[in-house]
Amino acid sequence: MRTKDYFVMFVALLTATGCGRDQSNNSQQDIYKNIAIDTVFSSRADSLEWVFNNADLPITTRLIACDNLAYELLYIDIEKSNILAQKGLTLSEEIKNDSLVSLFYRTLGMTNHLQEKYDVAKSFYEKALVIVLKKKDKNFESFLYLALGLMYSDMSNYKLSAEYYEMALHLSEEIGFVQRYNTIINNIGITYLKMKNYELAEKYLLEARDVFLKNPYPNGLAHVYLNLGILYFEQERLSEAYQVSDECLRIFQSTADKTGEALALLNMSQLFAKNKEFDKSLETTHKSLKLAKEVGYPYIIKNALTQLSDIYFMIGNYGQSEYYELKHIELIDSTATTELMLAQRKIIPIYIQQSKRNQAIASLELYDALMREVNKTEVQNIYLEMQTKYETQKKELEIERQKIVIGRQNMQRRLLVGGITISLVVLILLWYMLRLRTRRNIALAQMNATKDKFFSIISHDLRNPAIAQREAIQLLVKNGSSWNIDTLTEYYAGLLHSADGQVELLFNLLNWAQIQTGRMSFIPTSFNLLTKLQPDLSLILNMSQKKGIDFTISLPNDILITGDSNMLSTVVRNLLTNAVKFTPSGGHISISVDPTGKGKYTIAVTDSGIGMNLQQMESLHRREGTDNEQGSGLGLNVCKELLEKHGSALHIESQEGKGSRFWFEIGYKPL
């Protein structure tokens, strides 16, 4: 099942608003009861818009209708929702009604959140919170904490997300708001699902299910089942996934919730496809698409279209696969560069299967251009973040310098009065200040060195492959008409292989930058090593087989270790990828886990490759693999720093021309 961040975020927000909307401000509800919704209107939205535009009605009544309308349009027409909320905020400020102002701040926070304008969303949420805290409205306060927790979860800042969720949880329990309390439990489960921490995700989602069963709220229960279906599918627990997805669908149908029904049908469709029941999968996806179009939710429409393309591709109907993927691309916003890039990459093999050479070349060129744009944007964001941190450090140093100057002036006055005792104190303080300045200067020098290394990698390792790809595409355009389909397919595969290398480099670069800027959260848990590494081991096995390398895996089934599962899987994946990269065809690589007898395990990756000299082992840097694969030296540095977060170290045993052995120790400590 699809677990893209925007899809999980959509379900989380839908659950949050579904369980908390009508009770976010009880004092405003009483006013809204006096608004008569005329039955001549074709929809609730039309009726609310009529109330808002009716100048004969009281301004307060009109503004409450405006907020309800903006909220109603949140997932249907976000631009109109944002415009309405801005108008409502301006009018509410003019009449100085703080309660209404806080509602529009809340709605503007959500519109900007959904558009991933997180800084703007945070500002609106916090402005609403200031008003709510003054009014001591604990109900609305808990809703805002929930929204902030969800926003930080979408930003992958799970520490802050957990803090806001805890505050929302405490307040919801205090005021006895069961639905809100359960929504928070559900969203915590979704956060762990996005982190791939399936054990904790299941724990919280099952707790949410049990509370909803005791305190019936059908739509809330259905959303929990929806998330459990995604969880079980990702764990390949297909029987359980089918049961909860079927129950989810039944509930949504019984409550006439077409949006939820469309989501549930998508889950069922992917289960059918997994079991190769393609007719059922197609029928179910078409139903989901029809419902999504009725309610006008673009996220579900796009998911249904790309899912239809996947199914038709699997059954060999490439014409229909192309049709639905092009429909999907038409709906992607022109500013969503990453989404467009992935869609273009997906349609290339569809064109190749149909021998549509010109379209394949055009999509490949567009994919290459989009990838460069994505790389450029990511690099600019990282550069700005590092530059901001550097400027902050610089300002802090200046403040410290000014404090030192002021301190010296004060000390000079005291020396005239205090005598020898004060003189001794001054000497001690001066020593401390010099030491502090030295530390700050060292920290600043380290920041500069990190920035210089970052720019060096960008200028060489990202630029050169991009230039090589452009030249290769130019050659393809020049000679493509004279090459046969086998030559073209081989050439496309080479280009995609080169692009994959750039993506791997970018991921290592982003991991390294996150470590350097302190944005990578360390969340230790106890987990089964083999289960966590299984997807990576399958990937490495495929890579080694393609290169003609023997790959041996010696991992017991019952090994439990303690650490950040995502960080440790990154370490092992990087070591195994390097082993394949620097081992020639006919060679051998292996991974093994052995107990040390001290409550720890030694995890080792061994290869019979080209080995490393002393200088390479000290710098953790190798440039080119045995098949001319490019390397930046970042992978081993990322491994080293991630292991240091676990209190471990990366050890290297290598001899040039005879292979290498990389190993580290990790322990097991029940949490």
XYZ file of C-alpha atoms in Angstrom:
671
model
C 0.000 0.000 0.000
C 1.146 3.503 -0.714
C 2.852 5.122 2.262
C 4.045 8.363 0.704
C 4.271 11.097 3.322
C 1.538 13.229 1.734
C -0.862 10.261 1.716
C -0.309 9.367 5.393
C -0.467 13.083 6.269
C -3.837 13.330 4.491
C -5.287 10.444 6.524
C -3.904 11.903 9.758
C -5.348 15.364 9.126
C -8.679 13.898 8.053
C -8.819 11.897 11.284
C -7.812 14.894 13.397
C -10.366 17.261 11.921
C -13.069 14.615 11.845
C -12.748 14.042 15.566
C -12.200 17.594 16.720
C -13.835 20.045 14.367
C -17.270 20.513 15.901
C -15.960 20.923 19.420
C -13.024 23.257 18.823
C -14.908 26.240 20.240
C -18.161 25.617 22.119
C -18.992 29.306 22.468
C -19.031 29.667 18.679
C -21.267 26.618 18.266
C -24.120 28.315 20.066
C -24.011 31.219 17.601
C -23.852 28.862 14.626
C -27.033 27.096 15.731
C -28.899 30.271 14.790
C -27.725 30.072 11.156
C -30.516 28.559 9.051
C -29.150 26.431 6.213
C -31.678 26.845 3.397
C -32.617 23.585 1.735
C -32.778 25.200 -1.718
C -28.999 25.170 -1.919
C -27.324 22.260 -3.683
C -24.698 21.798 -0.973
C -23.723 22.855 2.518
C -20.838 24.878 1.018
C -23.241 26.894 -1.194
C -25.455 27.603 1.807
C -22.517 28.765 3.940
C -21.274 31.004 1.137
C -24.736 32.603 0.867
C -24.745 33.320 4.626
C -21.265 34.866 4.481
C -22.163 37.148 1.552
C -25.539 38.226 2.991
C -24.917 41.778 4.251
C -28.302 41.807 6.061
C -27.119 39.217 8.605
C -25.107 40.106 11.760
C -21.354 40.303 11.057
C -20.602 37.667 13.713
C -22.991 35.188 12.094
C -21.453 35.841 8.669
C -17.909 35.343 9.979
C -18.762 32.019 11.649
C -20.229 30.885 8.310
C -17.010 32.062 6.620
C -14.850 29.975 8.996
C -17.065 26.913 8.499
C -16.914 27.373 4.721
C -13.107 27.739 4.741
C -12.910 24.578 6.828
C -15.364 22.792 4.516
C -13.171 23.597 1.488
C -9.898 22.668 3.190
C -9.387 19.405 1.265
C -11.430 20.382 -1.814
C -10.181 23.835 -2.887
C -7.316 24.859 -0.643
C -6.673 28.154 -2.471
C -10.269 29.297 -1.967
C -10.130 28.083 1.637
C -7.025 30.224 2.213
C -8.581 33.321 0.588
C -11.765 32.989 2.686
C -9.763 32.580 5.900
C -7.705 35.708 5.084
C -10.913 37.724 4.459
C -12.438 36.393 7.668
C -9.310 37.249 9.661
C -9.277 40.842 8.351
C -12.959 41.397 9.248
C -12.570 39.728 12.670
C -9.630 42.006 13.497
C -11.675 45.033 12.420
C -14.489 44.189 14.876
C -11.870 43.128 17.498
C -13.402 39.689 18.148
C -10.497 37.615 19.520
C -12.464 34.347 19.494
C -13.101 34.636 15.763
C -9.532 35.813 15.130
C -8.196 32.662 16.806
C -10.452 30.458 14.636
C -9.143 32.036 11.424
C -5.549 31.788 12.681
C -6.217 28.061 13.181
C -7.677 27.607 9.681
C -4.823 29.555 8.038
C -2.377 27.368 9.943
C -3.997 24.282 8.428
C -4.097 25.631 4.846
C -0.404 26.510 4.976
C 0.394 23.193 6.672
C -1.259 21.270 3.824
C 0.766 23.330 1.328
C 3.946 22.453 3.296
C 4.578 26.119 4.201
C 5.571 25.038 7.673
C 7.064 28.317 8.976
C 3.904 30.237 8.031
C 1.662 27.519 9.487
C 3.634 27.522 12.750
C 3.251 31.305 13.026
C -0.553 31.122 12.646
C -0.895 28.211 15.094
C 1.163 30.058 17.708
C -0.839 33.277 17.263
C -4.048 31.305 17.831
C -2.467 29.667 20.874
C -1.656 33.043 22.472
C -5.341 34.050 22.334
C -6.598 30.643 23.489
C -4.244 30.571 26.500
C -5.520 33.987 27.606
C -9.124 32.746 27.369
C -8.189 29.447 29.104
C -10.074 27.425 26.474
C -8.522 23.981 27.114
C -10.598 22.331 24.385
C -9.291 24.603 21.628
C -5.824 24.558 23.209
C -5.629 20.760 22.912
C -6.697 20.973 19.242
C -3.868 23.423 18.484
C -1.315 21.193 20.240
C -2.601 18.300 18.137
C -2.193 20.357 14.934
C 1.359 21.392 15.890
C 2.259 17.792 16.728
C 1.002 16.673 13.334
C 2.912 19.458 11.557
C 6.212 18.570 13.240
C 5.599 14.897 12.443
C 5.248 15.823 8.757
C 8.523 17.770 9.058
C 10.150 14.561 10.455
C 10.876 16.388 13.732
C 9.518 13.527 15.816
C 10.868 14.839 19.142
C 8.861 18.092 18.991
C 5.922 16.205 17.520
C 5.872 13.865 20.535
C 6.041 16.815 22.975
C 2.991 18.515 21.433
C 1.094 15.232 21.206
C 1.749 14.649 24.933
C 0.389 18.116 25.817
C -2.696 17.556 23.652
C -3.159 14.094 25.169
C -2.996 15.446 28.732
C -5.538 18.219 28.076
C -7.943 15.929 26.199
C -7.863 13.465 29.089
C -8.346 16.301 31.599
C -11.485 17.649 29.859
C -12.789 14.139 29.097
C -12.742 14.546 25.318
C -12.535 10.861 24.332
C -12.634 11.373 20.557
C -9.805 13.937 20.640
C -7.785 11.718 22.981
C -8.167 8.796 20.630
C -7.297 10.907 17.590
C -3.967 11.762 19.234
C -3.267 8.091 19.985
C -4.057 7.304 16.342
C -1.761 10.092 15.069
C 1.101 8.910 17.287
C 0.623 5.502 15.671
C 0.765 7.130 12.210
C 3.995 8.925 13.170
C 5.642 5.630 14.122
C 4.290 4.094 10.898
C 6.044 6.825 8.885
C 9.234 6.093 10.864
C 8.858 2.373 9.951
C 8.765 1.531 13.679
C 6.037 -1.045 13.165
C 6.025 -2.403 16.732
C 5.159 0.936 18.362
C 2.864 1.916 15.471
C 0.782 -1.234 16.038
C 0.728 -0.682 19.814
C -0.768 2.826 19.539
C -3.160 2.001 16.697
C -4.551 -1.007 18.592
C -5.006 1.181 21.684
C -6.930 3.691 19.540
C -9.059 0.856 18.143
C -9.931 -0.418 21.638
C -10.970 3.058 22.867
C -13.181 3.640 19.815
C -14.811 0.232 20.334
C -15.673 1.177 23.939
C -16.787 4.696 22.988
C -18.414 4.253 19.573
C -17.352 6.728 16.913
C -17.645 4.887 13.558
C -15.567 7.206 11.364
C -12.750 7.394 13.904
C -12.694 3.595 14.180
C -12.699 3.292 10.376
C -9.643 5.566 10.091
C -7.798 3.441 12.663
C -8.608 0.312 10.618
C -7.381 2.151 7.509
C -3.993 2.818 9.137
C -3.782 -0.747 10.475
C -4.375 -1.996 6.924
C -1.397 0.042 5.681
C 0.737 -1.231 8.582
C -0.122 -4.905 8.039
C 0.383 -4.596 4.272
C 3.882 -3.162 4.742
C 4.662 -6.082 7.084
C 3.217 -8.529 4.507
C 0.578 -9.697 7.028
C -1.900 -9.868 4.163
C -4.652 -11.857 5.880
C -4.856 -9.335 8.747
C -4.571 -6.440 6.278
C -7.553 -7.793 4.342
C -9.675 -8.214 7.504
C -9.151 -4.677 8.831
C -9.452 -3.106 5.348
C -12.729 -4.947 4.732
C -14.103 -3.780 8.107
C -12.899 -0.231 7.354
C -14.743 -0.281 4.009
C -17.929 -1.622 5.630
C -17.972 1.199 8.221
C -17.365 3.968 5.681
C -20.146 2.604 3.468
C -22.553 2.408 6.408
C -21.858 6.054 7.343
C -22.020 7.240 3.695
C -18.495 8.667 4.004
C -17.445 8.667 0.347
C -13.968 10.039 1.050
C -13.210 7.290 3.550
C -14.767 4.695 1.254
C -12.481 5.800 -1.599
C -9.420 5.438 0.654
C -10.544 2.001 1.855
C -11.143 0.829 -1.720
C -7.584 1.827 -2.624
C -6.282 -0.338 0.225
C -8.409 -3.286 -0.923
C -7.247 -2.800 -4.528
C -3.593 -3.133 -3.592
C -4.339 -6.259 -1.568
C -6.010 -7.808 -4.620
C -3.054 -6.822 -6.815
C -0.637 -8.357 -4.311
C -2.570 -11.648 -4.601
C -2.561 -11.281 -8.424
C -6.372 -10.896 -8.492
C -6.020 -8.174 -11.105
C -9.657 -8.090 -12.259
C -10.840 -7.404 -8.704
C -8.032 -4.892 -8.242
C -9.031 -2.953 -11.365
C -12.725 -2.987 -10.468
C -12.013 -1.758 -6.934
C -9.645 0.998 -8.085
C -12.157 2.281 -10.654
C -14.777 2.486 -7.875
C -12.322 4.448 -5.714
C -11.550 6.825 -8.598
C -15.252 7.439 -9.242
C -15.919 8.254 -5.572
C -12.815 10.468 -5.354
C -14.033 12.475 -8.356
C -17.481 12.843 -6.766
C -16.048 14.337 -3.567
C -13.261 16.188 -5.408
C -10.238 15.078 -3.345
C -7.148 15.417 -5.602
C -4.861 13.299 -3.381
C -7.101 10.232 -3.734
C -7.716 10.860 -7.457
C -3.969 10.951 -8.169
C -3.356 7.798 -6.088
C -6.142 5.951 -7.900
C -4.853 6.981 -11.346
C -1.262 5.929 -10.689
C -2.515 2.703 -9.102
C -4.496 1.898 -12.275
C -1.340 2.538 -14.297
C 0.590 0.094 -12.052
C -2.019 -2.651 -12.406
C -2.280 -2.356 -16.198
C 1.529 -2.444 -16.427
C 1.628 -5.650 -14.350
C -0.849 -7.381 -16.679
C 0.969 -6.168 -19.804
C -1.635 -3.654 -21.013
C 0.913 -0.892 -21.595
C -1.450 1.340 -23.582
C -3.869 1.643 -20.655
C -0.927 1.967 -18.261
C 0.324 4.939 -20.284
C -3.178 6.489 -20.440
C -3.693 6.534 -16.674
C -0.147 7.639 -15.849
C -0.538 10.588 -18.233
C -3.869 11.418 -16.528
C -1.996 11.309 -13.223
C 0.738 13.648 -14.542
C -1.910 16.139 -15.741
C -3.106 16.547 -12.126
C 0.347 17.146 -10.633
C 0.975 20.780 -9.743
C 3.719 22.318 -11.903
C 5.561 23.400 -8.737
C 5.657 19.834 -7.319
C 9.048 19.097 -8.905
C 9.814 15.910 -6.977
C 6.404 14.387 -7.721
C 6.765 15.266 -11.417
C 10.264 13.762 -11.516
C 9.071 10.453 -10.047
C 6.123 10.332 -12.461
C 8.419 10.884 -15.464
C 10.768 8.166 -14.257
C 7.815 5.799 -13.938
C 6.498 6.401 -17.466
C 9.859 5.743 -19.211
C 9.629 1.904 -19.009
C 5.982 2.134 -20.190
C 7.163 3.882 -23.360
C 10.041 1.422 -23.789
C 7.675 -1.559 -23.603
C 5.681 0.013 -26.472
C 8.846 0.895 -28.483
C 7.895 4.588 -28.317
C 11.470 5.802 -28.661
C 10.787 9.546 -29.062
C 8.449 9.700 -26.059
C 10.927 7.701 -23.953
C 13.758 10.074 -24.873
C 11.584 13.131 -24.140
C 10.561 11.732 -20.738
C 14.157 10.821 -19.947
C 15.316 14.359 -20.778
C 12.507 15.844 -18.656
C 13.328 13.453 -15.807
C 16.987 14.498 -15.994
C 16.061 18.211 -15.940
C 13.652 17.721 -13.026
C 16.218 15.703 -11.094
C 18.773 18.485 -11.506
C 16.169 20.979 -10.289
C 15.355 18.795 -7.254
C 19.069 18.390 -6.491
C 19.573 22.131 -6.839
C 16.647 22.895 -4.524
C 17.786 20.374 -1.898
C 21.352 21.694 -2.006
C 20.136 25.294 -1.721
C 17.985 24.383 1.285
C 20.891 22.636 2.999
C 23.207 25.543 2.185
C 20.726 28.082 3.598
C 20.292 26.013 6.742
C 24.039 25.714 7.264
C 24.507 29.400 6.461
C 21.833 30.301 9.024
C 23.529 28.152 11.643
C 26.864 29.744 10.791
C 25.403 33.267 11.084
C 23.757 32.350 14.396
C 27.085 31.104 15.750
C 28.735 34.292 14.534
C 26.131 36.461 16.283
C 26.516 34.460 19.475
C 30.282 35.006 19.327
C 29.750 38.741 18.898
C 27.385 38.807 21.874
C 29.955 36.922 23.919
C 32.631 39.379 22.799
C 30.493 42.332 23.846
C 29.815 40.655 27.180
C 33.549 40.215 27.673
C 34.184 43.904 26.919
C 31.482 44.968 29.367
C 32.825 42.535 31.953
C 36.331 43.938 31.617
C 35.088 47.504 32.086
C 33.199 46.508 35.225
C 36.193 44.649 36.544
C 38.419 47.709 36.097
C 36.060 49.778 38.277
C 35.972 47.074 40.935
C 39.775 46.763 40.969
C 40.028 50.356 42.121
C 37.789 49.580 45.100
C 38.289 45.902 45.872
C 42.072 45.500 46.013
C 43.846 42.188 45.870
C 40.775 39.955 46.338
C 38.991 41.510 43.402
C 42.196 41.280 41.363
C 42.292 37.518 41.877
C 38.643 37.216 40.814
C 39.399 39.267 37.686
C 42.297 36.978 36.747
C 40.080 33.903 37.105
C 37.301 35.455 35.034
C 39.733 36.553 32.314
C 41.102 33.040 32.103
C 37.579 31.658 31.807
C 36.644 34.201 29.126
C 39.757 33.451 27.067
C 38.993 29.761 27.321
C 35.381 30.377 26.233
C 36.533 32.497 23.289
C 38.976 29.789 22.236
C 36.218 27.180 22.322
C 33.935 29.423 20.278
C 36.668 30.055 17.708
C 37.323 26.323 17.413
C 33.597 25.685 16.940
C 33.450 28.391 14.251
C 36.481 26.920 12.475
C 34.831 23.483 12.505
C 31.667 24.971 10.991
C 33.732 26.586 8.215
C 35.575 23.316 7.532
C 32.255 21.444 7.326
C 30.849 24.033 4.944
C 33.974 23.917 2.748
C 33.796 20.112 2.567
C 30.108 20.341 1.658
C 30.787 22.769 -1.192
C 33.692 20.639 -2.436
C 31.423 17.587 -2.710
C 28.704 19.575 -4.450
C 31.110 21.156 -6.969
C 32.741 17.841 -7.969
C 30.534 14.838 -7.243
C 27.164 16.319 -8.180
C 28.328 18.516 -11.069
C 30.506 16.064 -13.008
C 27.960 13.183 -13.229
C 25.252 15.683 -14.233
C 27.471 16.983 -17.067
C 28.240 13.397 -18.124
C 24.525 12.579 -18.198
C 23.790 15.649 -20.318
C 26.487 14.656 -22.821
C 25.138 11.084 -22.906
C 21.626 12.373 -23.654
C 23.023 14.589 -26.422
C 24.661 11.492 -27.952
C 21.346 9.646 -27.632
C 19.447 12.437 -29.407
C 22.059 12.507 -32.170
C 22.226 8.735 -32.794
C 18.926 7.432 -31.381
C 17.218 7.149 -34.765
C 19.915 4.799 -36.076
C 20.067 2.473 -33.016
C 17.922 -0.635 -32.653
C 15.635 -1.237 -29.649
C 18.163 -3.498 -27.840
C 20.882 -0.843 -28.054
C 18.446 1.831 -26.884
C 17.228 -0.310 -23.968
C 20.836 -0.952 -22.889
C 21.612 2.764 -23.208
C 18.508 3.714 -21.170
C 19.503 1.206 -18.482
C 22.957 2.796 -18.323
C 21.470 6.269 -17.947
C 19.087 5.100 -15.219
C 22.014 3.367 -13.475
C 23.917 6.675 -13.569
C 20.862 8.535 -12.218
C 20.508 5.963 -9.421
C 24.141 6.639 -8.495
C 23.373 10.345 -8.254
C 20.306 9.659 -6.109
C 22.435 7.436 -3.798
C 25.010 10.238 -3.547
C 22.274 12.777 -2.776
C 20.811 10.559 -0.035
C 24.285 10.170 1.550
C 24.816 13.917 1.207
C 21.469 14.683 2.879
C 22.150 12.144 5.677
C 25.564 13.704 6.285
C 24.117 17.230 6.261
C 21.359 16.201 8.719
C 23.993 14.800 11.074
C 26.126 17.958 10.788
C 23.167 20.280 11.443
C 21.745 18.164 14.288
C 18.432 17.410 12.528
C 18.672 13.606 12.619
C 16.694 12.320 15.613
C 18.111 9.372 17.598
C 15.240 7.069 18.675
C 16.530 3.778 20.161
C 14.262 0.708 20.274
C 14.710 -3.047 20.620
C 14.187 -4.762 17.269
C 14.832 -7.954 15.298
C 17.918 -7.323 13.165
C 17.100 -9.807 10.383
C 13.524 -8.509 9.980
C 14.721 -4.896 9.747
C 17.514 -5.689 7.251
C 15.482 -8.054 5.025
C 14.544 -5.408 2.357
C 18.149 -4.130 2.215
C 19.587 -7.661 1.982
C 17.268 -8.436 -0.934
C 18.424 -5.269 -2.706
C 22.139 -6.056 -2.154
C 21.614 -9.681 -3.286
C 20.130 -8.385 -6.550
C 23.053 -5.946 -7.018
C 25.656 -8.657 -6.357
C 24.008 -11.135 -8.730
C 23.988 -8.542 -11.524
C 27.720 -7.967 -10.993
C 28.532 -11.698 -10.690
C 29.539 -11.549 -6.999
C 28.841 -14.299 -4.455
C 26.921 -12.961 -1.401
C 26.811 -14.927 1.888
C 24.397 -13.979 4.716
C 25.021 -15.334 8.235
C 22.303 -13.754 10.372
C 20.423 -15.780 13.050
C 16.644 -15.338 13.033
C 16.355 -14.415 16.722
C 18.934 -11.619 17.071
C 17.482 -8.674 19.047
C 19.534 -5.482 19.305
C 18.949 -2.045 20.784
C 19.469 1.151 18.798
C 17.915 3.433 16.219
C 16.718 0.889 13.655
C 16.762 3.365 10.741
C 20.307 4.560 11.513
C 21.697 1.021 11.889
C 20.023 -0.182 8.681
C 21.605 2.827 6.902
C 25.044 1.797 8.254
C 24.690 -1.841 7.110
C 23.241 -0.829 3.736
C 26.142 1.585 3.072
C 28.764 -1.028 4.048
C 27.186 -3.705 1.827
C 26.771 -1.273 -1.097
C 30.469 -0.345 -0.803
C 31.404 -4.034 -0.692
C 29.591 -4.656 -3.992
C 30.999 -1.447 -5.512
C 34.650 -2.251 -4.735
C 34.564 -6.015 -5.438
C 35.147 -7.234 -9.010
C 33.045 -9.836 -10.816
C 33.740 -13.327 -9.491
C 34.497 -11.999 -6.022
C 32.805 -12.692 -2.694
C 31.093 -10.547 -0.026
C 29.462 -11.571 3.250
C 27.642 -10.238 6.305
C 27.785 -11.973 9.668
C 26.643 -11.430 13.256
C 28.547 -13.058 16.141
C 28.110 -12.692 19.931
C 31.059 -11.188 21.836
C 30.129 -12.757 25.185
C 29.698 -9.311 26.794
C 26.014 -8.735 25.980
C 27.006 -7.402 22.577
C 27.137 -8.574 18.963
C 29.773 -7.992 16.313
C 28.273 -7.123 12.915
C 30.840 -7.565 10.128
C 30.837 -6.987 6.356
C 33.685 -8.692 4.476
C 34.679 -8.536 0.813
C 37.401 -9.903 -1.457
C 37.656 -6.609 -3.366
C 40.403 -4.135 -4.162
C 41.056 -3.236 -0.528
C 42.303 0.059 0.929
C 45.679 1.566 1.712
C 46.496 3.258 5.030
C 45.694 6.741 3.735
C 42.271 5.620 2.488
C 41.468 3.921 5.805
C 42.355 7.086 7.722
C 40.358 9.383 5.420
C 37.463 6.889 4.899
C 37.591 7.823 1.232
C 37.628 5.755 -1.982
C 36.792 7.265 -5.354
C 35.957 4.670 -8.035
C 34.504 1.126 -7.945
C 35.554 -1.899 -9.988
C 32.921 -1.117 -12.667
C 33.739 2.627 -12.657
C 31.066 3.303 -10.015
C 31.542 6.779 -8.581
C 32.098 7.353 -4.866
C 32.185 10.535 -2.783
C 33.645 9.213 0.463
C 30.491 10.284 2.290
C 29.089 6.780 2.854
C 31.759 5.624 5.331
C 31.748 9.015 7.094
C 27.966 8.731 7.544
C 28.442 5.192 8.955
C 31.120 6.407 11.381
C 29.015 9.287 12.745
C 25.813 7.224 13.028
C 27.693 4.530 14.996
C 29.162 7.199 17.305
C 25.582 8.191 18.212
C 25.210 4.573 19.480
C 28.444 4.734 21.495
C 30.079 2.387 18.982
C 32.858 2.760 16.400
C 33.586 1.635 12.844
C 36.629 -0.681 12.591
C 38.441 -1.367 9.299
C 40.800 -4.234 8.476
C 42.065 -4.038 4.910
C 44.992 -4.827 2.636
C 45.311 -3.347 -0.817
C 44.409 -5.918 -3.473
C 43.193 -8.520 -0.940
C 39.851 -7.202 0.300
C 38.463 -5.506 3.425
C 36.543 -6.238 6.620
C 34.345 -3.553 8.228
C 32.859 -4.292 11.648
C 31.286 -2.702 14.690
C 29.787 -3.791 17.995
C 26.217 -3.157 19.125
C 24.510 -4.314 22.299
C 21.094 -5.442 23.463
C 19.459 -3.595 26.351
C 15.723 -4.093 27.008
C 13.848 -0.756 26.981
